[in-house]
Amino acid sequence: MTKFKLLCIFLFSFFTFASHNFAFGQRFGYVDVEFILNKMPDYAEAQAEIDKISLQWQDEIQKKYKEIEAMYNKLKAEEVLLTKELRDEKLNQIRKEENNVKEYHRKVFGYEGLLFLKKKELVKPLHDRVYKAVGKVAKDNRLQMVFDKSGDLVMIYTDPIYDFTESVLDELGLSEENENETK
């Protein structure tokens, strides 16, 4: 029985020591993905295209709302000359048009709407490039975890020695040295 107890104590000590060393042996780093994306010319072009398309859709929707407002004003001006049935019919027609515009607005700007899909189409490949570069930098530096400084994760203190943003920029060919060479 004493050999069994000794074996249990040994195993318990071994796993406690091993897990303790494992926790302290992990390496962490962080990057600023937003900063990296803003350094990418493709990202600026994608953002400009998204802004342009968004403004076009906003103008189109505003124009439709102005047309509906004009329809309401015309109905109000003609109201005294119309029968109740004709007035109600025109009012229903205007409301139907108004609902169509609201539905179109939701289709364009709503959750997973056309604007969302366009952003996904244009920006996702850029995010994928950054994440691939982050993965390579993490492997090269033997990091177990890399955090995004610009994300929702709150970092109260960060030691710049663990900032791998420049390494990712180097991996993407966007470092300051590369910019100076191309000028």
CSV table of C-alpha atoms in Angstrom, one decimal:
chain,number,residue,atom,x,y,z
A,1,MET,CA,0.0,0.0,0.0
A,2,THR,CA,2.8,2.4,0.6
A,3,LYS,CA,4.2,1.9,-2.9
A,4,PHE,CA,0.7,2.9,-4.2
A,5,LYS,CA,0.6,6.0,-2.1
A,6,LEU,CA,4.1,7.0,-3.2
A,7,LEU,CA,3.1,6.5,-6.8
A,8,CYS,CA,0.0,8.6,-6.3
A,9,ILE,CA,2.0,11.4,-4.6
A,10,PHE,CA,4.6,11.2,-7.4
A,11,LEU,CA,2.0,11.4,-10.2
A,12,PHE,CA,0.2,14.2,-8.4
A,13,SER,CA,3.4,16.2,-8.0
A,14,PHE,CA,4.5,15.5,-11.5
A,15,PHE,CA,1.2,16.7,-13.1
A,16,THR,CA,1.1,19.7,-10.8
A,17,PHE,CA,4.7,20.7,-11.7
A,18,ALA,CA,4.1,20.0,-15.4
A,19,SER,CA,0.9,22.0,-15.6
A,20,HIS,CA,2.6,24.9,-13.6
A,21,ASN,CA,5.5,25.0,-16.1
A,22,PHE,CA,3.2,24.7,-19.1
A,23,ALA,CA,1.2,27.8,-17.9
A,24,PHE,CA,4.3,29.8,-17.5
A,25,GLY,CA,5.9,28.5,-20.7
A,26,GLN,CA,3.2,29.9,-22.9
A,27,ARG,CA,4.1,32.8,-25.1
A,28,PHE,CA,1.6,35.6,-25.9
A,29,GLY,CA,1.7,38.5,-28.3
A,30,TYR,CA,-0.7,41.1,-29.7
A,31,VAL,CA,-1.2,43.0,-32.9
A,32,ASP,CA,-3.3,46.0,-33.9
A,33,VAL,CA,-5.3,44.6,-36.8
A,34,GLU,CA,-7.1,48.0,-37.4
A,35,PHE,CA,-3.7,49.7,-37.7
A,36,ILE,CA,-2.5,47.0,-40.1
A,37,LEU,CA,-5.6,47.3,-42.3
A,38,ASN,CA,-5.3,51.1,-42.4
A,39,LYS,CA,-1.7,50.6,-43.8
A,40,MET,CA,-3.1,48.5,-46.7
A,41,PRO,CA,-3.8,50.4,-49.9
A,42,ASP,CA,-6.4,47.8,-50.9
A,43,TYR,CA,-8.3,48.4,-47.7
A,44,ALA,CA,-8.5,52.1,-48.4
A,45,GLU,CA,-9.8,51.4,-51.9
A,46,ALA,CA,-12.4,48.9,-50.5
A,47,GLN,CA,-13.5,51.4,-47.9
A,48,ALA,CA,-13.8,54.2,-50.6
A,49,GLU,CA,-15.9,51.9,-52.8
A,50,ILE,CA,-18.2,50.9,-49.8
A,51,ASP,CA,-18.7,54.6,-48.9
A,52,LYS,CA,-19.5,55.4,-52.6
A,53,ILE,CA,-22.1,52.6,-52.9
A,54,SER,CA,-23.6,53.5,-49.5
A,55,LEU,CA,-24.0,57.1,-50.5
A,56,GLN,CA,-25.7,56.0,-53.8
A,57,TRP,CA,-28.2,53.8,-51.9
A,58,GLN,CA,-28.8,56.6,-49.3
A,59,ASP,CA,-29.5,59.1,-52.1
A,60,GLU,CA,-31.8,56.7,-53.8
A,61,ILE,CA,-33.8,56.1,-50.7
A,62,GLN,CA,-34.0,59.8,-49.8
A,63,LYS,CA,-35.3,60.5,-53.3
A,64,LYS,CA,-38.1,57.9,-52.9
A,65,TYR,CA,-39.0,59.4,-49.5
A,66,LYS,CA,-39.3,62.8,-51.1
A,67,GLU,CA,-41.5,61.4,-53.8
A,68,ILE,CA,-43.8,59.9,-51.1
A,69,GLU,CA,-43.9,63.2,-49.3
A,70,ALA,CA,-44.9,64.9,-52.5
A,71,MET,CA,-47.7,62.3,-52.9
A,72,TYR,CA,-49.0,63.1,-49.4
A,73,ASN,CA,-48.9,66.8,-50.2
A,74,LYS,CA,-50.8,66.3,-53.5
A,75,LEU,CA,-53.4,64.2,-51.7
A,76,LYS,CA,-53.8,66.8,-49.0
A,77,ALA,CA,-54.3,69.5,-51.7
A,78,GLU,CA,-56.9,67.3,-53.6
A,79,GLU,CA,-58.6,65.9,-50.5
A,80,VAL,CA,-61.6,68.2,-50.6
A,81,LEU,CA,-62.4,67.2,-54.2
A,82,LEU,CA,-62.1,63.4,-53.7
A,83,THR,CA,-64.7,61.0,-52.5
A,84,LYS,CA,-64.0,59.1,-49.3
A,85,GLU,CA,-63.4,55.9,-51.3
A,86,LEU,CA,-61.0,57.5,-53.8
A,87,ARG,CA,-59.2,59.3,-51.0
A,88,ASP,CA,-58.7,56.1,-49.0
A,89,GLU,CA,-57.6,54.3,-52.2
A,90,LYS,CA,-54.9,56.9,-52.9
A,91,LEU,CA,-53.8,56.9,-49.2
A,92,ASN,CA,-53.5,53.1,-49.2
A,93,GLN,CA,-51.4,53.4,-52.4
A,94,ILE,CA,-49.1,56.0,-50.8
A,95,ARG,CA,-48.7,53.8,-47.7
A,96,LYS,CA,-48.0,50.8,-49.8
A,97,GLU,CA,-45.2,52.8,-51.6
A,98,GLU,CA,-43.9,53.9,-48.2
A,99,ASN,CA,-43.7,50.3,-46.9
A,100,ASN,CA,-41.9,49.3,-50.1
A,101,VAL,CA,-39.3,52.0,-49.5
A,102,LYS,CA,-38.9,50.9,-45.8
A,103,GLU,CA,-38.5,47.3,-46.9
A,104,TYR,CA,-35.9,48.3,-49.5
A,105,HIS,CA,-34.1,50.3,-46.8
A,106,ARG,CA,-34.0,47.2,-44.6
A,107,LYS,CA,-32.8,45.1,-47.6
A,108,VAL,CA,-29.9,47.4,-48.2
A,109,PHE,CA,-28.8,48.6,-44.8
A,110,GLY,CA,-30.3,46.0,-42.5
A,111,TYR,CA,-28.7,43.0,-40.8
A,112,GLU,CA,-26.9,41.0,-43.5
A,113,GLY,CA,-28.3,43.4,-46.1
A,114,LEU,CA,-26.7,44.4,-49.4
A,115,LEU,CA,-24.2,46.8,-47.8
A,116,PHE,CA,-23.1,44.1,-45.3
A,117,LEU,CA,-22.6,41.7,-48.1
A,118,LYS,CA,-20.6,44.2,-50.2
A,119,LYS,CA,-18.4,44.9,-47.2
A,120,LYS,CA,-17.9,41.2,-46.7
A,121,GLU,CA,-17.0,40.7,-50.4
A,122,LEU,CA,-14.5,43.6,-50.4
A,123,VAL,CA,-12.9,43.4,-46.9
A,124,LYS,CA,-12.9,39.7,-46.0
A,125,PRO,CA,-10.1,38.8,-48.4
A,126,LEU,CA,-8.0,41.6,-46.8
A,127,HIS,CA,-8.8,40.3,-43.3
A,128,ASP,CA,-7.8,36.8,-44.4
A,129,ARG,CA,-4.5,38.0,-45.6
A,130,VAL,CA,-3.8,39.7,-42.3
A,131,TYR,CA,-4.8,36.7,-40.3
A,132,LYS,CA,-2.6,34.4,-42.5
A,133,ALA,CA,0.3,36.8,-41.8
A,134,VAL,CA,-0.5,36.8,-38.1
A,135,GLY,CA,-0.5,33.0,-38.1
A,136,LYS,CA,3.0,33.0,-39.8
A,137,VAL,CA,4.4,35.5,-37.4
A,138,ALA,CA,3.0,33.6,-34.5
A,139,LYS,CA,4.6,30.4,-35.7
A,140,ASP,CA,7.9,32.1,-36.4
A,141,ASN,CA,8.0,33.6,-32.9
A,142,ARG,CA,6.6,30.4,-31.3
A,143,LEU,CA,3.5,32.2,-29.8
A,144,GLN,CA,0.7,30.2,-28.5
A,145,MET,CA,-1.8,33.1,-28.5
A,146,VAL,CA,-2.0,36.4,-30.4
A,147,PHE,CA,-4.6,39.0,-29.3
A,148,ASP,CA,-6.0,41.8,-31.4
A,149,LYS,CA,-5.3,45.1,-29.6
A,150,SER,CA,-8.0,46.9,-31.7
A,151,GLY,CA,-10.7,44.4,-31.0
A,152,ASP,CA,-13.2,44.1,-28.1
A,153,LEU,CA,-10.6,42.5,-25.9
A,154,VAL,CA,-9.6,45.1,-23.3
A,155,MET,CA,-5.9,45.3,-22.6
A,156,ILE,CA,-5.2,47.5,-19.6
A,157,TYR,CA,-1.4,47.2,-20.0
A,158,THR,CA,0.6,46.0,-22.9
A,159,ASP,CA,4.4,45.7,-23.0
A,160,PRO,CA,5.6,46.8,-26.4
A,161,ILE,CA,8.0,43.9,-26.4
A,162,TYR,CA,5.0,41.6,-27.1
A,163,ASP,CA,3.6,43.8,-29.9
A,164,PHE,CA,4.0,41.9,-33.2
A,165,THR,CA,2.2,44.5,-35.4
A,166,GLU,CA,5.3,45.5,-37.2
A,167,SER,CA,6.2,41.9,-37.8
A,168,VAL,CA,2.8,41.3,-39.5
A,169,LEU,CA,3.3,44.5,-41.5
A,170,ASP,CA,6.7,43.1,-42.6
A,171,GLU,CA,5.1,39.8,-43.5
A,172,LEU,CA,2.5,41.7,-45.7
A,173,GLY,CA,5.3,43.9,-47.2
A,174,LEU,CA,3.8,47.0,-45.6
A,175,SER,CA,6.5,48.0,-43.2
A,176,GLU,CA,8.0,51.5,-43.1
A,177,GLU,CA,11.2,50.2,-44.7
A,178,ASN,CA,9.3,48.8,-47.7
A,179,GLU,CA,7.4,52.1,-48.1
A,180,ASN,CA,10.7,54.1,-48.2
A,181,GLU,CA,12.2,51.7,-50.8
A,182,THR,CA,9.2,52.2,-53.2
A,183,LYS,CA,9.4,56.0,-53.0
